[in-house]
XYZ file of C-alpha atoms in Angstrom:
440
model
C -9.266 19.444 8.135
C -10.262 20.718 4.709
C -12.293 23.897 4.332
C -16.054 23.468 4.558
C -17.679 22.067 1.438
C -20.783 24.212 1.987
C -22.863 21.334 0.611
C -25.965 22.556 2.431
C -26.160 25.553 0.080
C -27.065 23.373 -2.882
C -30.601 23.293 -4.250
C -31.650 19.666 -3.948
C -35.385 19.719 -4.436
C -37.329 17.332 -6.700
C -36.304 19.055 -9.942
C -32.623 19.019 -8.995
C -32.880 15.338 -8.096
C -34.518 14.531 -11.417
C -31.736 16.363 -13.270
C -29.196 14.478 -11.169
C -30.716 11.166 -12.274
C -30.776 12.247 -15.909
C -27.081 13.111 -15.814
C -26.180 9.846 -14.120
C -28.276 7.831 -16.589
C -26.606 9.540 -19.540
C -23.157 8.933 -18.072
C -23.840 5.248 -17.547
C -25.560 4.310 -20.803
C -24.022 6.808 -23.212
C -20.464 7.113 -21.923
C -19.210 4.378 -19.586
C -20.829 1.237 -21.014
C -20.057 2.031 -24.681
C -16.371 2.201 -23.713
C -16.405 -1.264 -22.150
C -18.390 -2.691 -25.064
C -16.010 -1.099 -27.583
C -12.398 0.036 -27.029
C -11.976 -2.215 -23.984
C -12.782 -5.424 -25.902
C -9.803 -7.623 -26.740
C -10.214 -8.578 -30.402
C -6.811 -10.330 -30.460
C -7.002 -12.809 -27.580
C -10.641 -12.653 -26.503
C -12.098 -11.264 -23.308
C -11.268 -7.751 -22.279
C -8.155 -5.730 -22.877
C -5.571 -6.469 -20.177
C -4.226 -2.924 -20.373
C -4.973 0.288 -22.250
C -3.097 3.532 -21.832
C -5.054 6.666 -21.131
C -5.099 7.410 -24.881
C -6.127 3.789 -25.650
C -2.824 2.260 -26.698
C -2.869 -1.470 -25.808
C -0.086 -3.439 -24.148
C -0.679 -7.168 -24.557
C 2.362 -8.021 -22.445
C 0.439 -6.960 -19.345
C -1.272 -9.722 -17.346
C -4.922 -10.630 -17.382
C -6.114 -10.061 -13.831
C -8.848 -11.945 -12.017
C -10.236 -8.748 -10.523
C -10.763 -7.001 -13.862
C -12.556 -10.012 -15.317
C -14.684 -10.774 -12.259
C -15.728 -7.134 -12.080
C -16.665 -7.181 -15.761
C -18.855 -10.192 -14.990
C -20.540 -8.362 -12.120
C -20.911 -5.153 -14.131
C -22.779 -6.549 -17.091
C -24.880 -8.897 -14.973
C -25.979 -5.940 -12.832
C -26.585 -3.735 -15.862
C -28.682 -6.466 -17.493
C -30.865 -6.592 -14.392
C -31.387 -2.847 -14.704
C -31.775 -2.760 -18.486
C -32.065 -6.218 -20.102
C -30.599 -5.553 -23.524
C -28.924 -8.192 -25.738
C -25.521 -6.455 -25.662
C -25.459 -6.495 -21.883
C -26.242 -10.215 -21.906
C -23.518 -10.964 -24.460
C -20.953 -9.054 -22.415
C -21.958 -10.852 -19.215
C -21.788 -14.256 -20.930
C -18.387 -13.392 -22.398
C -17.037 -12.529 -18.943
C -18.629 -15.641 -17.413
C -16.800 -17.834 -19.919
C -13.489 -16.146 -19.110
C -13.840 -16.395 -15.330
C -14.888 -20.048 -15.268
C -13.113 -21.158 -18.443
C -9.741 -19.483 -17.933
C -9.268 -18.510 -14.282
C -11.026 -21.425 -12.600
C -8.729 -24.088 -11.117
C -10.364 -27.398 -11.985
C -7.903 -29.364 -9.841
C -8.048 -27.509 -6.536
C -11.077 -25.281 -6.925
C -11.245 -21.526 -6.774
C -9.789 -18.966 -9.156
C -6.127 -18.223 -9.802
C -4.938 -14.659 -9.571
C -3.226 -13.750 -12.841
C -2.794 -15.067 -16.418
C -0.678 -14.034 -19.402
C -2.045 -12.923 -22.764
C -2.309 -16.563 -23.899
C -4.359 -17.375 -20.779
C -1.507 -19.306 -19.153
C -1.115 -19.083 -15.386
C 1.319 -16.475 -14.079
C 0.206 -16.413 -10.445
C -1.712 -19.412 -9.136
C -2.266 -18.127 -5.605
C -5.749 -18.068 -4.115
C -6.205 -14.565 -2.787
C -9.285 -14.167 -0.634
C -9.984 -10.777 -2.185
C -10.136 -12.426 -5.624
C -12.374 -15.286 -4.491
C -14.692 -12.708 -2.924
C -15.116 -10.866 -6.198
C -15.858 -14.135 -7.957
C -18.600 -14.875 -5.418
C -19.965 -11.354 -5.831
C -20.009 -11.632 -9.629
C -21.265 -15.221 -9.885
C -24.147 -14.446 -7.541
C -25.079 -11.470 -9.701
C -24.893 -13.580 -12.859
C -27.241 -16.111 -11.277
C -29.632 -13.321 -10.349
C -29.608 -11.974 -13.886
C -29.777 -15.212 -15.861
C -30.713 -18.002 -13.453
C -27.453 -19.886 -14.059
C -27.253 -22.857 -11.704
C -23.571 -23.306 -12.557
C -22.861 -19.768 -11.371
C -24.745 -20.422 -8.132
C -22.936 -23.714 -7.570
C -19.520 -22.143 -8.131
C -20.331 -19.269 -5.785
C -21.333 -21.741 -3.061
C -18.234 -23.816 -3.725
C -16.063 -20.731 -3.218
C -17.794 -19.999 0.076
C -17.075 -23.554 1.245
C -13.412 -23.269 0.195
C -12.964 -20.017 2.077
C -14.643 -21.524 5.131
C -12.400 -24.582 5.041
C -9.053 -22.989 4.269
C -9.082 -19.212 4.747
C -11.329 -18.569 7.748
C -9.678 -18.013 11.127
C -11.741 -20.035 13.653
C -9.921 -18.522 16.633
C -9.840 -14.787 15.957
C -12.427 -14.500 13.197
C -12.055 -13.152 9.706
C -10.036 -14.449 6.784
C -6.364 -14.712 5.922
C -5.234 -12.701 2.954
C -3.600 -15.339 0.699
C -3.510 -19.119 0.273
C -1.374 -21.180 -2.079
C -2.924 -22.820 -5.134
C -3.746 -26.006 -3.209
C -5.187 -23.895 -0.357
C -2.301 -24.521 2.018
C -0.856 -21.591 3.916
C 0.926 -19.063 1.722
C 4.571 -18.329 2.415
C 5.930 -15.316 4.299
C 5.506 -12.026 2.507
C 2.249 -13.036 0.807
C 0.049 -10.014 0.118
C -2.659 -8.752 -2.181
C -0.461 -6.471 -4.300
C 2.898 -4.738 -4.319
C 1.302 -1.693 -2.669
C -0.025 -3.669 0.304
C 1.678 -4.663 3.532
C 2.531 -8.379 3.914
C 0.176 -8.858 6.851
C -2.191 -11.750 7.445
C -5.393 -9.712 7.395
C -6.575 -6.482 5.826
C -9.557 -4.159 5.924
C -9.807 -4.167 2.134
C -10.112 -7.945 1.928
C -12.806 -8.079 4.613
C -14.765 -5.210 3.078
C -15.142 -7.157 -0.154
C -15.820 -10.470 1.549
C -18.660 -8.637 3.322
C -19.907 -7.365 -0.028
C -19.616 -10.815 -1.610
C -21.411 -12.681 1.172
C -24.198 -10.096 1.117
C -24.827 -10.892 -2.544
C -24.419 -14.625 -1.961
C -27.028 -14.529 0.813
C -29.556 -13.125 -1.667
C -29.330 -16.263 -3.805
C -28.466 -18.773 -1.059
C -29.828 -17.704 2.355
C -27.888 -20.337 4.247
C -27.542 -19.877 8.006
C -23.738 -20.140 7.750
C -23.591 -17.226 5.328
C -25.761 -15.232 7.718
C -23.437 -16.124 10.601
C -20.378 -14.991 8.661
C -22.071 -11.742 7.674
C -22.786 -11.028 11.346
C -19.180 -11.878 12.184
C -17.879 -9.527 9.523
C -20.111 -6.688 10.676
C -18.911 -7.224 14.240
C -15.286 -7.227 13.105
C -15.799 -3.870 11.430
C -17.514 -2.532 14.533
C -14.952 -3.790 17.052
C -11.634 -4.377 15.246
C -11.369 -2.605 11.911
C -13.069 0.700 12.722
C -11.118 3.059 14.968
C -13.853 4.375 17.258
C -11.723 7.366 18.257
C -11.477 8.696 14.691
C -14.185 6.825 12.729
C -11.654 5.821 10.124
C -10.886 2.238 9.116
C -7.538 0.730 9.998
C -5.859 -1.036 7.082
C -3.647 -3.976 8.109
C -3.637 -6.446 11.009
C -1.945 -9.550 12.332
C -3.866 -12.721 13.101
C -5.007 -11.367 16.476
C -6.348 -8.153 14.888
C -3.583 -5.929 16.222
C -3.276 -2.943 13.881
C -0.093 -2.789 11.805
C -0.727 0.466 9.921
C -1.616 4.069 10.734
C -3.113 5.565 7.554
C -6.693 5.597 6.293
C -8.312 6.068 2.904
C -11.461 8.157 2.657
C -12.803 6.085 -0.228
C -12.783 2.905 1.834
C -14.315 4.699 4.813
C -17.322 5.939 2.849
C -17.663 2.699 0.874
C -17.761 0.672 4.070
C -20.401 2.973 5.540
C -22.968 1.925 2.945
C -21.846 -1.688 2.471
C -22.303 -2.319 6.206
C -25.841 -0.963 5.953
C -26.504 -3.126 2.919
C -25.335 -6.261 4.762
C -27.558 -5.520 7.752
C -30.506 -4.720 5.496
C -30.061 -7.922 3.485
C -30.067 -9.993 6.675
C -33.298 -8.193 7.643
C -32.257 -7.990 11.287
C -33.427 -4.674 12.792
C -31.117 -4.982 15.787
C -28.085 -5.354 13.555
C -29.094 -2.413 11.434
C -29.717 -0.432 14.615
C -26.084 -0.911 15.624
C -24.695 -0.241 12.148
C -26.637 2.898 11.276
C -25.056 5.299 13.803
C -21.597 4.072 12.870
C -22.330 4.562 9.168
C -23.501 8.108 9.821
C -20.431 8.954 11.875
C -18.188 7.534 9.127
C -20.019 9.573 6.486
C -19.856 12.695 8.659
C -16.109 12.230 9.193
C -15.530 11.681 5.482
C -17.484 14.824 4.637
C -15.735 16.941 7.271
C -12.184 15.729 6.651
C -12.016 14.359 3.115
C -14.174 16.482 0.791
C -12.213 19.337 -0.765
C -13.573 22.761 -1.723
C -13.956 21.577 -5.327
C -16.311 18.797 -4.214
C -13.887 15.939 -4.820
C -12.816 13.349 -2.242
C -9.090 13.259 -1.443
C -7.310 9.941 -1.160
C -5.479 9.350 2.120
C -4.942 10.688 5.606
C -2.966 10.025 8.760
C -3.548 11.364 12.281
C -5.969 14.029 11.123
C -3.795 15.288 8.263
C -4.102 14.746 4.514
C -1.095 12.806 3.237
C -2.342 12.294 -0.334
C -4.602 14.984 -1.773
C -4.994 13.276 -5.145
C -8.492 12.257 -6.209
C -8.820 8.821 -7.757
C -11.885 7.738 -9.698
C -13.173 5.036 -7.370
C -13.415 7.088 -4.119
C -15.518 9.640 -5.988
C -17.932 6.909 -7.084
C -18.170 5.467 -3.570
C -18.657 8.920 -2.050
C -21.717 9.545 -4.218
C -23.361 6.341 -2.975
C -22.181 6.699 0.606
C -23.489 10.234 1.000
C -26.868 9.326 -0.528
C -27.007 6.378 1.872
C -26.287 8.733 4.781
C -29.139 10.962 3.618
C -31.522 8.024 3.347
C -30.935 6.886 6.909
C -30.766 10.351 8.488
C -32.873 12.743 6.422
C -30.026 15.268 6.651
C -29.970 17.235 3.380
C -26.268 18.058 3.680
C -25.421 14.507 2.591
C -27.525 14.689 -0.562
C -25.860 17.997 -1.315
C -22.451 16.424 -0.796
C -23.325 13.578 -3.186
C -24.350 16.079 -5.843
C -21.145 18.069 -5.401
C -18.999 14.945 -5.781
C -20.941 14.022 -8.914
C -20.333 17.482 -10.342
C -16.616 17.040 -9.628
C -16.736 13.724 -11.512
C -18.393 15.362 -14.514
C -16.058 18.332 -14.446
C -12.728 16.614 -13.797
C -12.867 12.805 -13.886
C -14.837 12.033 -17.052
C -12.548 11.777 -20.096
C -14.541 13.327 -22.923
C -11.853 12.603 -25.506
C -10.953 8.929 -25.029
C -13.918 7.753 -22.955
C -14.436 6.304 -19.466
C -12.961 8.051 -16.384
C -9.426 9.139 -15.623
C -7.695 7.100 -12.941
C -6.477 10.038 -10.876
C -6.769 13.793 -10.688
C -3.644 15.297 -9.141
C -3.456 18.066 -6.538
C -3.056 20.486 -9.455
C -6.522 19.544 -10.693
C -5.209 17.833 -13.827
C -5.516 14.158 -14.812
C -2.490 11.919 -14.485
C -2.155 10.749 -18.075
C 0.558 8.230 -17.163
C -2.023 5.994 -15.501
C -3.957 3.530 -17.690
C -7.602 3.621 -18.628
C -7.812 -0.206 -18.287
C -5.660 -2.525 -16.196
C -6.028 -5.396 -13.768
C -6.985 -2.707 -11.212
C -8.875 -0.264 -13.466
C -12.315 -1.499 -14.420
C -15.967 -0.370 -14.661
C -17.226 -1.736 -11.330
C -17.093 1.342 -9.068
C -18.429 3.801 -11.639
C -21.183 1.525 -12.933
C -22.277 0.517 -9.453
C -22.439 4.156 -8.369
C -24.642 5.005 -11.337
C -26.981 2.073 -10.720
C -27.225 2.910 -7.029
C -28.014 6.576 -7.693
C -30.755 5.684 -10.161
C -32.270 3.149 -7.799
C -31.956 5.156 -4.613
C -33.265 8.385 -6.117
C -36.026 6.563 -7.990
C -39.225 5.082 -6.667
C -37.384 2.234 -4.942
C -35.129 4.475 -2.884
C -37.532 5.409 -0.118
C -38.203 1.763 0.740
C -34.588 0.821 1.259
C -34.505 1.132 5.042
C -38.171 1.770 5.689
C -39.645 5.273 5.407
C -37.057 7.931 4.691
C -36.814 10.352 7.602
C -36.633 13.704 5.862
C -38.570 16.723 4.698
C -39.247 15.367 1.200
C -39.748 12.007 -0.442
C -37.762 10.943 -3.457
C -39.174 11.555 -6.902
C -40.061 8.697 -9.233
C -37.970 8.666 -12.370
C -39.483 5.432 -13.673
C -36.007 4.335 -14.726
C -35.596 0.533 -14.885
C -32.452 0.742 -12.738
C -34.448 2.317 -9.934
C -36.928 -0.546 -9.996
C -34.515 -3.450 -10.302
C -34.737 -5.005 -6.825
C -34.541 -4.313 -3.148
C -31.131 -4.407 -1.490
C -28.970 -3.875 -4.595
């Protein structure tokens, strides 16, 4: 266990919360988004840069990844909903054209995984994780711009996953299908870092996220049924009730095949499970999810937050096995701890969120080249060998965290799960992001 974070010593009254929002707003609109509207644009081949080094040197030999482009589509659609400016619309439309014009498989349906710099297919597999992010992004694009094509494609992807990737016996979804949606061969996996198992926590976490957003634009009873199934799988199969960490990899029958856990996924799941239950508007479901979310947030705070406020990466059997601090777990920790505060009224979680944000500002934000560093090592220094943009490094986690902070700490935050149980109500910043819509 790491030393106590002492988060309860932080001043987190109305003035501190207002300053918190101001800092987050400045980070989003003056630092992160200008990077993705500027250096990250691909002026040579269109779309976004496939890869930029930490000091912004491009490598056009790197592949164009579905995840990067789908997350760009979600990012600028969500930002437009918060602040409807022409640049945000142009960036969303640009990403929409890439996802449906380049990655979409017009013969078999769905989106292929990876293209080269001339937009030719390098990997035509249909990875459930990738289809989920397309659903997530297309639903957001429909919400922002009313695109019926986006809605139709999102529904089509749901139907494809139901037909070919869903396990009707054990529940959940297989990790990878071939291009024509037949079963992928042995060894199929999401990435080189993942185990070649049939099912994974990471895939199901983002299918949950995707179906939550899909349900907002298409409240079909089958989507609701799958959301309930996914929540139940997290409650009974994926979450280890003895540790309150998520297991990573499973066989078809949901037997665990791994023994490590990542604190970023634990805290991210804690708030995404609440969001799914809230979107379904089923009090009984939320009643079962809320205590689990709080225990997951408590465990993350006790075991994963270092004395500097940052969230370490990975653990095993109660020990830290990777004390590095990557950008995305920090972003998810900010949201997850605020979510824990909203459903408990316990000020320690708001203090923890503020401490993680201060770590981001102090260590993760790159004030020379823009955006956020990928990873801060155990020595407290950024790993400059890791890229600023790649098929796995994108704006989604950071932008979503900023939008969630502004909304949750603004006038819309108190209404998220009914009245906030706590000694103070949230202040009203009046920021457009805080007023965007319920359940974001």
